[in-house]
Coordinates of C-alpha atoms in Angstrom, one line a residue:
Chain S
M1 CA 28.5 -48.5 26.9
T2 CA 26.6 -45.4 26.4
R3 CA 22.8 -45.1 28.3
E4 CA 21.1 -44.9 24.6
G5 CA 23.5 -48.6 24.3
I6 CA 22.1 -50.3 27.3
V7 CA 18.4 -48.9 26.9
N8 CA 18.5 -50.6 22.6
A9 CA 19.6 -53.5 24.2
V10 CA 17.0 -54.2 27.0
I11 CA 14.5 -52.8 24.4
A12 CA 16.2 -55.7 21.7
L13 CA 16.1 -58.3 24.8
G14 CA 12.7 -57.4 25.8
L15 CA 11.3 -58.3 22.5
L16 CA 12.8 -61.8 22.5
L17 CA 11.8 -62.4 25.5
V18 CA 8.4 -61.6 25.4
P19 CA 7.2 -64.3 22.7
L20 CA 9.5 -66.7 24.5
W21 CA 7.6 -66.7 27.6
A22 CA 4.4 -66.9 25.7
L23 CA 6.0 -70.1 23.9
W24 CA 6.6 -71.2 27.7
A25 CA 3.3 -70.1 28.8
N26 CA 1.4 -71.3 26.0
E27 CA 0.0 -67.8 24.6
P28 CA 0.5 -67.6 20.9
F29 CA -2.0 -64.5 20.4
T30 CA 1.1 -62.9 22.3
I31 CA 3.8 -63.8 19.8
T32 CA 2.0 -63.3 16.6
L33 CA 1.5 -59.2 18.8
A34 CA 5.7 -59.4 19.2
T35 CA 5.9 -60.3 15.8
K36 CA 3.7 -57.8 14.7
V37 CA 6.2 -55.5 16.4
A38 CA 9.1 -56.8 14.6
I39 CA 7.3 -56.3 11.6
L40 CA 6.3 -52.8 11.9
A41 CA 9.5 -51.7 13.7
L42 CA 11.4 -53.3 10.5
A43 CA 9.2 -50.5 8.6
G44 CA 10.0 -47.9 10.7
V45 CA 13.8 -48.7 10.8
G46 CA 13.1 -48.3 6.7
L47 CA 11.7 -44.7 7.3
N48 CA 14.3 -44.0 10.4
L49 CA 16.9 -43.7 7.3
A50 CA 15.1 -40.9 5.8
L51 CA 13.3 -39.2 8.3
G52 CA 15.9 -39.6 11.0
L53 CA 19.2 -39.1 9.0
G54 CA 18.3 -37.7 6.3
G55 CA 15.6 -35.6 7.4
L56 CA 12.8 -36.4 4.4
V57 CA 9.8 -36.1 6.1
S58 CA 8.5 -38.9 4.0
L59 CA 4.4 -39.5 3.9
G60 CA 4.9 -41.6 1.5
H61 CA 6.3 -45.4 2.9
A62 CA 3.5 -46.9 2.7
V63 CA 3.9 -47.1 -1.3
F64 CA 7.4 -49.4 -0.3
F65 CA 5.4 -51.6 2.3
G66 CA 2.5 -51.7 0.1
I67 CA 4.8 -53.0 -3.0
G68 CA 6.8 -55.1 -0.8
G69 CA 3.1 -57.2 0.0
Y70 CA 1.7 -57.4 -3.2
A71 CA 5.3 -58.7 -4.2
M72 CA 4.5 -61.3 -1.8
G73 CA 0.3 -61.8 -2.4
I74 CA 1.9 -62.1 -6.3
L75 CA 3.8 -64.5 -6.2
A76 CA 2.1 -66.6 -3.7
Q77 CA -0.9 -66.3 -5.3
H78 CA 0.4 -67.6 -8.4
A79 CA 2.2 -70.2 -7.0
Q80 CA -0.9 -71.4 -4.8
T81 CA -3.5 -71.4 -8.3
F82 CA -0.8 -73.3 -10.1
D83 CA -1.0 -70.0 -12.5
P84 CA 2.1 -68.6 -14.1
I85 CA 2.8 -65.0 -14.1
M86 CA 4.1 -65.1 -17.6
E87 CA 4.8 -67.4 -20.1
A88 CA 6.3 -65.4 -22.8
P89 CA 8.8 -64.7 -23.7
F90 CA 9.9 -66.6 -20.8
L91 CA 8.1 -68.3 -17.8
I92 CA 7.8 -66.7 -14.6
E93 CA 6.0 -69.0 -11.8
G94 CA 5.2 -67.7 -8.3
T95 CA 6.8 -68.7 -5.8
K96 CA 6.5 -69.6 -1.9
S97 CA 9.8 -69.1 -0.9
M98 CA 10.0 -66.5 1.8
P99 CA 14.4 -65.8 0.3
V100 CA 13.0 -65.3 -3.3
I101 CA 9.7 -63.3 -2.4
W102 CA 12.0 -61.1 0.0
L103 CA 14.5 -59.9 -2.7
V104 CA 11.2 -59.5 -5.3
A105 CA 10.1 -57.3 -2.7
V106 CA 13.4 -55.6 -2.0
V107 CA 13.9 -54.9 -5.2
S108 CA 11.0 -53.9 -6.5
S109 CA 10.6 -51.3 -3.8
A110 CA 14.0 -50.4 -4.0
L111 CA 13.4 -49.5 -7.8
A112 CA 10.0 -47.7 -6.9
A113 CA 11.7 -45.4 -4.3
L114 CA 14.4 -44.3 -6.8
A115 CA 11.9 -43.1 -9.2
I116 CA 10.1 -41.6 -7.1
G117 CA 12.9 -40.9 -5.0
A118 CA 14.0 -38.7 -8.2
L119 CA 11.2 -36.4 -8.7
S120 CA 10.1 -35.6 -5.1
L121 CA 13.6 -34.7 -3.8
R122 CA 13.4 -31.9 -6.1
T123 CA 11.3 -30.4 -3.8
S124 CA 11.6 -30.1 0.0
G125 CA 10.0 -29.0 2.4
V126 CA 5.8 -28.9 2.8
Y127 CA 5.9 -29.8 -1.0
F128 CA 8.2 -33.3 -0.8
I129 CA 5.5 -34.2 1.8
M130 CA 3.3 -33.7 -0.7
I131 CA 4.5 -35.2 -3.3
T132 CA 5.4 -38.8 -1.4
L133 CA 1.5 -38.4 -0.1
A134 CA 0.2 -37.8 -3.6
F135 CA 2.8 -40.6 -5.2
G136 CA 0.7 -42.8 -2.4
Q137 CA -2.5 -42.3 -3.4
M138 CA -1.5 -42.8 -7.0
F139 CA -0.8 -46.3 -6.1
Y140 CA -3.3 -47.1 -3.3
Y141 CA -5.9 -46.1 -6.3
F142 CA -4.2 -47.9 -8.5
A143 CA -4.5 -51.3 -6.3
I144 CA -8.1 -50.8 -5.8
S145 CA -9.0 -50.9 -9.4
W146 CA -6.9 -53.2 -11.0
P147 CA -8.9 -56.4 -10.2
A148 CA -6.2 -59.2 -11.4
Y149 CA -5.1 -59.4 -7.7
G150 CA -8.8 -58.6 -6.0
G151 CA -8.9 -55.1 -6.3
E152 CA -10.5 -53.4 -3.4
D153 CA -10.7 -57.1 -1.4
G154 CA -7.1 -57.9 -1.8
L155 CA -5.7 -61.2 -2.0
S156 CA -5.7 -64.0 0.7
I157 CA -3.0 -66.7 0.9
Y158 CA -4.0 -70.1 2.6
V159 CA -0.5 -71.2 3.3
R160 CA 2.2 -69.2 5.3
N161 CA 5.4 -68.9 2.4
E162 CA 8.1 -71.4 3.5
F163 CA 12.0 -70.7 4.4
P164 CA 14.3 -73.4 4.0
G165 CA 14.6 -75.5 7.5
L166 CA 12.2 -73.8 9.3
N167 CA 8.5 -74.4 9.9
T168 CA 6.8 -70.7 9.6
L169 CA 3.3 -71.8 10.5
N170 CA 5.0 -72.6 14.0
P171 CA 4.6 -68.8 15.6
I172 CA 7.8 -68.5 17.1
E173 CA 9.7 -69.8 14.5
F174 CA 7.9 -67.0 12.1
F175 CA 9.1 -65.0 14.8
G176 CA 12.3 -65.5 14.8
I177 CA 12.8 -64.6 11.1
T178 CA 11.4 -61.4 11.7
Y179 CA 13.2 -61.0 14.7
V180 CA 16.6 -61.6 12.8
L181 CA 15.5 -59.6 10.0
L182 CA 14.7 -56.6 12.3
L183 CA 18.1 -56.6 13.7
A184 CA 20.2 -57.4 10.8
A185 CA 18.3 -54.4 9.7
L186 CA 19.5 -52.0 12.7
F187 CA 22.7 -53.3 12.5
L188 CA 22.8 -51.5 9.1
S189 CA 20.9 -48.5 9.9
A190 CA 23.7 -48.4 12.8
R191 CA 26.6 -48.5 10.5
I192 CA 25.2 -46.4 7.8
A193 CA 25.2 -43.8 10.4
A194 CA 28.4 -44.1 11.3
S195 CA 29.5 -44.1 7.8
P196 CA 31.3 -41.5 5.9
F197 CA 27.7 -41.1 3.7
G198 CA 26.3 -41.1 6.5
L199 CA 28.0 -38.0 7.8
A200 CA 27.8 -36.3 4.9
L201 CA 23.5 -37.1 5.1
T202 CA 22.9 -36.3 8.5
S203 CA 25.4 -32.8 7.4
A204 CA 23.0 -32.3 4.5
R205 CA 20.4 -32.0 6.7
Q206 CA 21.5 -29.4 9.3
S207 CA 22.8 -27.9 6.7
P208 CA 23.1 -28.5 2.7
Q209 CA 25.4 -25.5 1.9
R210 CA 28.0 -26.4 3.9
V211 CA 28.3 -30.3 2.0
E212 CA 27.6 -28.7 -1.2
T213 CA 30.9 -26.1 -0.2
V214 CA 33.1 -29.3 0.4
G215 CA 32.0 -31.0 -2.7
L216 CA 28.9 -33.5 -2.3
R217 CA 25.9 -33.1 -3.8
P218 CA 22.6 -33.4 -1.2
F219 CA 20.7 -35.0 -3.8
R220 CA 22.4 -37.8 -4.6
L221 CA 22.9 -38.4 -0.4
R222 CA 19.5 -37.7 -0.4
L223 CA 18.0 -40.2 -3.5
T224 CA 20.8 -42.8 -1.8
V225 CA 18.8 -43.2 1.5
F226 CA 15.6 -43.0 -0.3
V227 CA 16.1 -46.1 -2.2
I228 CA 17.9 -48.0 1.0
S229 CA 14.6 -46.8 3.1
G230 CA 12.2 -47.7 0.6
A231 CA 14.2 -51.4 0.3
I232 CA 13.8 -51.9 4.0
T233 CA 10.3 -50.7 3.8
G234 CA 9.4 -53.0 1.2
L235 CA 10.7 -56.0 2.8
A236 CA 8.7 -55.0 6.2
G237 CA 5.5 -55.2 3.5
A238 CA 6.4 -58.7 2.6
L239 CA 6.4 -60.0 6.0
F240 CA 3.7 -58.0 6.8
A241 CA 1.5 -59.9 4.3
D242 CA 2.9 -63.1 5.3
L243 CA 1.7 -62.7 8.5
N244 CA -1.9 -61.7 7.8
R245 CA -1.5 -64.5 5.0
F246 CA -3.5 -60.9 3.3
V247 CA -2.5 -58.1 1.0
S248 CA -5.3 -55.7 0.8
P249 CA -4.5 -51.8 -0.8
T250 CA -5.1 -51.1 2.9
M251 CA -1.2 -51.6 2.6
F252 CA -0.6 -48.7 0.5
S253 CA -3.0 -46.2 2.0
W254 CA -1.6 -43.1 3.9
Q255 CA -2.9 -44.1 7.3
M256 CA 0.3 -46.5 6.9
S257 CA 2.4 -43.8 6.2
G258 CA 1.1 -42.1 9.3
E259 CA 1.1 -45.3 11.0
I260 CA 4.7 -45.6 10.3
M261 CA 5.8 -42.5 10.7
I262 CA 3.9 -42.3 14.3
F263 CA 6.4 -45.2 15.5
V264 CA 9.5 -43.5 14.2
I265 CA 8.2 -39.9 15.9
L266 CA 6.5 -41.9 19.1
G267 CA 9.5 -44.3 20.1
G268 CA 12.4 -41.2 19.0
V269 CA 13.1 -39.9 15.6
A270 CA 16.9 -40.8 14.3
R271 CA 17.1 -42.5 17.4
L272 CA 18.5 -46.3 16.2
F273 CA 16.1 -47.8 18.3
G274 CA 13.4 -45.3 18.0
P275 CA 10.9 -47.0 15.7
V276 CA 10.9 -50.8 17.8
A277 CA 10.4 -48.2 21.0
G278 CA 7.4 -46.7 19.1
A279 CA 6.4 -50.1 17.2
A280 CA 6.4 -51.7 20.1
L281 CA 3.9 -48.9 22.6
F282 CA 1.5 -48.2 19.5
I283 CA 1.2 -52.5 19.4
L284 CA 0.4 -52.3 23.0
L285 CA -2.0 -49.5 23.1
E286 CA -3.8 -50.7 20.2
H287 CA -4.0 -54.3 22.1
W288 CA -5.3 -52.4 25.7
L289 CA -6.8 -49.5 24.6
G290 CA -8.8 -51.3 21.9
G291 CA -9.9 -53.5 24.0
V292 CA -11.8 -50.5 26.5
S293 CA -12.5 -48.6 23.1
E294 CA -12.9 -48.5 19.5
Y295 CA -12.3 -45.1 19.7
W296 CA -8.6 -46.1 20.7
L297 CA -6.5 -43.8 18.1
I298 CA -7.7 -40.5 20.5
W299 CA -5.4 -41.5 22.3
V300 CA -2.4 -42.3 20.3
G301 CA -3.2 -39.1 18.9
A302 CA -3.3 -37.5 22.6
L303 CA 0.0 -39.1 23.4
L304 CA 1.7 -38.6 20.1
L305 CA 0.8 -34.4 20.9
A306 CA 1.9 -34.9 24.3
V307 CA 5.6 -36.4 22.6
V308 CA 6.0 -33.8 20.3
L309 CA 5.5 -30.6 23.1
F310 CA 7.5 -32.3 25.8
A311 CA 9.6 -34.9 24.5
P312 CA 11.3 -34.3 20.9
G313 CA 13.6 -37.3 21.3
G314 CA 10.7 -39.6 21.4
L315 CA 10.4 -42.5 24.2
I316 CA 14.5 -42.9 23.6
G317 CA 15.2 -39.4 24.3
L318 CA 12.8 -39.7 27.8
V319 CA 14.7 -42.7 28.9
T320 CA 17.9 -41.5 27.9
R321 CA 17.6 -38.1 29.1
G322 CA 18.3 -36.7 25.7
Q323 CA 21.7 -38.3 26.4
K324 CA 23.3 -40.1 23.5
Chain D
M1 CA 53.7 -12.2 -13.2
S2 CA 52.4 -15.9 -12.1
A3 CA 49.1 -16.8 -13.8
P4 CA 46.1 -15.6 -11.8
V5 CA 44.7 -18.9 -9.9
L6 CA 40.9 -17.4 -10.3
Q7 CA 39.9 -15.0 -13.2
I8 CA 36.6 -13.2 -12.9
D9 CA 36.1 -12.2 -16.9
G10 CA 33.2 -9.7 -17.6
V11 CA 31.0 -11.4 -15.2
T12 CA 27.3 -9.4 -15.5
K13 CA 24.3 -10.4 -13.8
R14 CA 20.7 -8.5 -14.2
F15 CA 18.0 -9.2 -11.5
G16 CA 15.0 -7.3 -13.8
A17 CA 16.4 -3.6 -14.5
L18 CA 19.2 -3.8 -11.7
V19 CA 22.2 -4.9 -12.9
A20 CA 23.9 -6.3 -9.7
S21 CA 27.2 -7.0 -11.5
D22 CA 28.4 -4.8 -14.6
G23 CA 31.4 -6.4 -16.1
V24 CA 33.1 -7.1 -12.9
T25 CA 37.0 -8.5 -14.2
L26 CA 39.1 -9.1 -11.5
D27 CA 41.8 -11.8 -10.3
L28 CA 43.6 -13.1 -8.0
R29 CA 47.1 -14.2 -8.0
P30 CA 49.3 -16.9 -6.4
G31 CA 50.3 -15.9 -3.5
E32 CA 48.0 -13.0 -2.5
I33 CA 45.2 -11.8 -1.1
H34 CA 43.2 -9.3 -3.0
A35 CA 40.3 -7.6 -1.0
L36 CA 36.8 -7.1 -2.6
I37 CA 35.0 -4.4 -0.2
G38 CA 31.9 -2.1 -1.2
P39 CA 29.2 -0.6 0.0
N40 CA 25.7 -2.9 1.2
G41 CA 24.6 -3.2 -1.6
A42 CA 27.1 -3.0 -4.2
G43 CA 26.6 -6.4 -5.1
K44 CA 29.1 -8.5 -3.3
S45 CA 27.1 -11.0 -2.1
T46 CA 25.6 -11.5 -5.6
L47 CA 29.3 -11.9 -6.7
I48 CA 30.2 -14.1 -4.6
A49 CA 27.4 -16.4 -5.6
Q50 CA 28.6 -16.3 -8.6
I51 CA 31.9 -17.4 -8.1
A52 CA 31.2 -19.9 -5.5
G53 CA 28.6 -21.7 -8.2
G54 CA 25.1 -20.5 -6.7
L55 CA 23.9 -18.4 -9.5
T56 CA 25.2 -18.6 -13.2
P57 CA 25.6 -15.4 -14.9
D58 CA 24.1 -13.7 -17.9
A59 CA 27.6 -13.1 -19.4
G60 CA 31.6 -13.3 -18.9
R61 CA 33.5 -15.9 -17.3
V62 CA 34.6 -17.3 -14.0
V63 CA 38.2 -19.3 -14.7
L64 CA 39.6 -21.6 -11.9
D65 CA 43.3 -22.4 -12.4
S66 CA 43.0 -22.1 -16.2
A67 CA 39.7 -23.7 -16.7
D68 CA 36.3 -22.5 -17.1
V69 CA 34.3 -23.4 -14.4
T70 CA 31.0 -20.8 -15.4
A71 CA 29.0 -24.0 -16.3
L72 CA 29.9 -25.8 -12.7
D73 CA 27.4 -26.5 -9.8
T74 CA 28.8 -25.2 -6.0
A75 CA 29.7 -28.9 -5.6
A76 CA 32.0 -29.4 -9.3
R77 CA 33.8 -25.7 -8.0
A78 CA 34.5 -26.9 -4.6
Q79 CA 36.0 -30.2 -5.9
A80 CA 37.9 -27.8 -8.8
G81 CA 40.3 -26.2 -5.2
L82 CA 37.6 -23.5 -4.6
A83 CA 37.1 -23.0 -0.6
R84 CA 34.5 -21.1 0.7
T85 CA 33.5 -19.8 3.7
F86 CA 30.7 -18.0 4.8
Q87 CA 29.1 -15.0 6.5
I88 CA 26.6 -16.5 8.5
S89 CA 28.7 -20.0 9.5
A90 CA 26.9 -22.6 7.4
L91 CA 28.3 -25.8 9.4
A92 CA 26.6 -28.9 11.1
M93 CA 25.3 -27.9 14.3
E94 CA 24.8 -31.1 15.4
H95 CA 28.1 -32.4 14.9
T96 CA 31.1 -31.7 16.9
V97 CA 33.6 -29.8 15.5
L98 CA 35.9 -32.9 14.1
Q99 CA 32.9 -34.3 12.3
N100 CA 32.6 -30.9 10.6
A101 CA 35.9 -31.7 9.6
V102 CA 36.7 -34.7 8.5
L103 CA 33.5 -34.0 6.3
G104 CA 35.5 -31.6 4.5
A105 CA 38.5 -33.9 4.5
L106 CA 35.9 -36.6 2.8
G107 CA 34.6 -33.9 0.4
A108 CA 38.1 -33.6 -1.0
R109 CA 39.2 -37.1 -1.1
G110 CA 36.1 -37.4 -3.4
G111 CA 35.0 -40.5 -5.0
R112 CA 32.1 -42.6 -4.0
L113 CA 31.2 -42.7 0.0
A114 CA 32.0 -46.0 1.9
L115 CA 28.6 -47.0 3.3
F116 CA 29.3 -49.2 5.9
R117 CA 33.4 -48.0 7.4
S118 CA 33.2 -46.0 10.2
V119 CA 34.1 -42.4 9.0
L120 CA 35.8 -41.8 12.2
D121 CA 37.6 -45.0 12.5
D122 CA 39.5 -43.6 8.7
S123 CA 42.9 -42.3 10.0
E124 CA 43.6 -40.5 6.6
L125 CA 40.7 -38.4 6.9
R126 CA 41.0 -37.8 10.4
E127 CA 44.7 -36.6 10.5
K128 CA 43.9 -34.8 7.8
A129 CA 40.5 -33.1 9.9
E130 CA 43.0 -32.2 12.4
A131 CA 46.0 -31.0 11.0
A132 CA 43.1 -28.1 10.1
L133 CA 41.7 -27.6 13.3
D134 CA 45.5 -27.8 14.5
R135 CA 46.0 -24.7 12.2
V136 CA 43.4 -22.6 13.3
G137 CA 43.5 -23.7 17.1
L138 CA 40.7 -25.8 17.5
S139 CA 42.1 -28.7 18.8
D140 CA 41.3 -28.4 22.1
A141 CA 37.4 -28.1 21.0
A142 CA 37.7 -30.8 18.3
G143 CA 35.1 -33.0 20.8
T144 CA 32.9 -30.4 21.4
V145 CA 29.1 -30.0 19.3
T146 CA 29.5 -27.3 16.9
A147 CA 26.7 -25.6 18.3
A148 CA 28.5 -24.7 21.1
L149 CA 31.4 -23.1 19.6
S150 CA 31.4 -19.6 20.5
H151 CA 30.6 -17.0 17.7
G152 CA 34.3 -16.6 17.2
Q153 CA 34.9 -20.1 17.2
R154 CA 32.9 -20.5 14.2
R155 CA 34.7 -18.9 12.2
Q156 CA 37.8 -20.5 12.8
L157 CA 35.6 -23.9 12.0
E158 CA 34.6 -22.5 9.0
V159 CA 38.2 -21.9 8.1
A160 CA 39.4 -25.1 9.3
V161 CA 36.8 -27.1 6.5
A162 CA 38.3 -24.9 3.8
L163 CA 41.9 -26.0 4.5
T164 CA 40.8 -29.9 4.5
L165 CA 39.8 -29.2 1.0
N166 CA 43.4 -28.0 0.1
P167 CA 41.9 -25.6 -2.2
K168 CA 43.5 -23.7 -4.6
V169 CA 41.8 -20.9 -4.2
F170 CA 39.8 -19.6 -0.7
L171 CA 36.8 -17.3 -0.9
M172 CA 36.1 -15.8 1.8
D173 CA 32.9 -14.4 2.8
E174 CA 33.4 -11.5 5.4
P175 CA 35.4 -13.9 8.0
M176 CA 35.8 -11.2 10.3
A177 CA 31.9 -10.5 10.8
G178 CA 30.9 -10.0 14.5
L179 CA 34.6 -10.3 16.0
G180 CA 35.7 -8.7 18.4
M181 CA 39.4 -6.9 18.4
E182 CA 41.1 -9.7 19.8
G183 CA 38.9 -12.3 17.5
T184 CA 39.8 -10.3 14.6
A185 CA 43.3 -9.8 15.3
A186 CA 43.5 -13.7 15.4
M187 CA 42.2 -14.2 12.5
T188 CA 44.4 -11.6 10.2
T189 CA 47.4 -13.3 12.1
L190 CA 45.6 -16.6 10.9
L191 CA 44.9 -15.2 6.7
D192 CA 48.2 -13.8 6.9
S193 CA 50.0 -17.2 7.0
L194 CA 47.4 -18.6 5.2
R195 CA 48.0 -17.0 1.3
A196 CA 50.9 -19.2 1.6
E197 CA 49.1 -22.3 0.8
A198 CA 46.4 -20.8 -1.7
P199 CA 45.8 -17.0 -2.4
I200 CA 42.2 -15.4 -1.1
L201 CA 39.9 -13.4 -2.2
L202 CA 38.5 -11.4 0.8
V203 CA 35.6 -9.8 0.8
E204 CA 35.4 -7.9 4.4
H205 CA 34.2 -5.2 5.8
D206 CA 36.7 -4.8 8.2
M207 CA 38.6 -1.8 7.3
D208 CA 42.1 -1.8 9.6
A209 CA 42.0 -5.9 8.4
V210 CA 41.3 -5.4 4.4
F211 CA 44.7 -2.5 4.4
K212 CA 46.8 -4.4 7.0
L213 CA 46.0 -8.0 4.9
A214 CA 45.5 -7.4 1.5
D215 CA 47.8 -6.7 -1.8
R216 CA 45.8 -5.7 -3.6
I217 CA 42.0 -4.4 -3.3
S218 CA 39.4 -3.9 -5.4
V219 CA 36.1 -1.7 -5.0
L220 CA 32.7 -2.5 -6.2
V221 CA 29.9 -0.1 -6.0
A222 CA 26.5 -0.1 -7.9
G223 CA 28.0 -3.8 -9.0
R224 CA 31.1 -2.0 -11.0
I225 CA 34.8 -2.4 -9.8
I226 CA 36.0 1.7 -9.7
A227 CA 39.2 0.6 -9.0
T228 CA 42.0 -1.8 -8.1
G229 CA 45.4 -1.4 -6.7
T230 CA 47.5 -1.9 -3.9
P231 CA 46.7 -0.5 -0.4
D232 CA 47.8 2.9 -1.1
A233 CA 46.4 3.8 -3.8
I234 CA 43.2 2.6 -3.3
R235 CA 43.6 5.2 -0.5
A236 CA 44.5 7.7 -3.1
D237 CA 42.2 7.5 -5.0
A238 CA 39.6 10.2 -4.9
G239 CA 37.1 8.1 -6.9
V240 CA 37.1 5.4 -4.4
R241 CA 36.7 7.9 -1.4
E242 CA 34.1 9.9 -2.6
A243 CA 31.9 6.8 -3.5
Y244 CA 32.9 4.9 -1.0
L245 CA 35.5 5.4 1.7
G246 CA 35.3 9.2 2.8
D247 CA 37.1 9.8 6.6
E248 CA 36.4 5.7 7.0
A249 CA 40.1 4.4 5.2
P250 CA 43.1 4.3 8.5
A251 CA 45.5 6.9 7.2

C-alpha cells in the first residue's frame, strides 16, 4: 500500500471510530459532529472532482449544495403538511423517504450543473470563477425572495426523513448512512480518476492543446465532470438539510461555496481523501476555537494561508511528504 | 503519381492589413517528407494553425485524404488522421510518459470514454502506447513523470504520442528545435523511418536536417510560397537564395 493509501485508511477508520467511541461514552454531540464532517466532506469530494481533476475553480458549488438542501426541504415540507406539490396534470406529493429525496437532489443538481457548466465552461480562469460566483448569488437571492418556501427564514422540518430499516433519529444510525454515502462517493472518485475519462480530464487540465490534438474535446470532458461534481455536492446538501432539519438560503451563499473550497484546499487539492481531512479539521477548529472566540475564522484564515504558502498538497500532502 | 494525402489549397488569412497567409497552396504525397521553410515572420505558425485546426482561413481549403476539413475543429481533424507535434512540447507534465502515450491511443480509439474502468489495465491501449514508446526509444522512461524528462526526450515523446494516433499525416512543428547535435541526428533517423508510416509535413529551421530529409521543400516568405521543389532545385533557385537562404544552404 502506498503511503497515501495508508493515510487514507487511517482517516476513514478514524472517522468511523470516533462516533463509535462517542456512542460507547454516551456523547451524542460528538456523533453529530462526525456526521457533519462526513456530510461536508461529501460536498468537498464533489468539488474535488471538478477542482482537483478538472482544474475548474468553481466558486458556485453552494448552488448544488443548496439545491440538494431545498430538494429535501420542499419534499419534506409538503409531506409534513400533507399538501401535494402539484395536483394537475398529475399528482406529485411530498415525501419523507430519504432515497427518493436523494434521487431528486442528485438529478436536480446534476441538471443545474449541466446548464451552469454549459454556459460557464466557455470561459476560463478568473472569468469562470466570477461566473460560477454570479450563478451562486442568483440562486441565493432567488431563495431569499421565494416566500412559498420560507424566503429568508428558510424551512424547518420537524422530524428527520426516513430510511427503510433504520431509525434515522438515532444519531449513530444517521451517521452510518452519511458515512456509507461518503465512502461510496470516494470509491466513485477513485475509479473516475483512474479511468480513461479521468486520464483525458487531468491531461486537459495540464495541457488542453494536447488533448485536442489527440482528438478529444476538453469542453465535453469538463462539462461531464462538472455535472458529476454538482450531483455529489447536491446529495451532500440533502443530507446536510436532514442533519439540521432546516434549510435556509445560507446554503446557497458564496460563503458556503468558499467553505467547501476551503475543505478541499486544507486537505489537499486532487487528493482523494483531501476533502475528508479538510472538513474534519475545519469542524474541529470550529468546535475548539469557536468555544474560545467568536472570531475563530481568523485562525482558519491564517491556517489556510499557511497551507497555500507552505503545503500546497494540503494536509494529505504534508503527511505523505508529497509522495503519492 | 498517387493522389496527395494532404492538400492546402489557396489558403488565405488576414489580420487587419497584414496578410499572414497569401493564397498558400501545397500538397503532401504518400511516403514523402515535405519541408516547409521560411524566415521568422513568414507566416509558418499561422499556416500550421490553419492546417491543424486552431485557426479558420478567410479563403481556401484544407483537404485531408480527399475530405474537406476546413470547417472542422482541432479534435475532429485529429480524428480524421492528422497528427501534430508542437514546437514547444504540449504534454501532460504531471503524468508519466506512458500515460501521455496512452492518452494518444485513447484519442485514436474514439468512442465514449469509460468512467469506471482502469485506463492502465486496458491492454489494447497499453500495447499501442508501449509500441510507440519503443519506436522512439523511450521504453525505459515509460514510468517517468514527464516533467522529469530532458528536452530531447520530450521531443521524442511528442512524436510517440503522434504515432499512437495511427495518423494519415504527420504535421511536425520544428521537431529539432533545441536539440543538440546527437539529438538532431537521432531525430533525423527517426523521421526518416516514419515516412513509411505516413507522410510528414515538416516545418523546420535546421537546414542540414531539412536538406537531408526532405523529398520536396516549399519556401514561405511573407505569407507566400515562393518556390516548391526538390532540395537541389531549391538550393539552385535564385529567388530563394535572395529571399531567404543566403549562404546558409549547405553546398
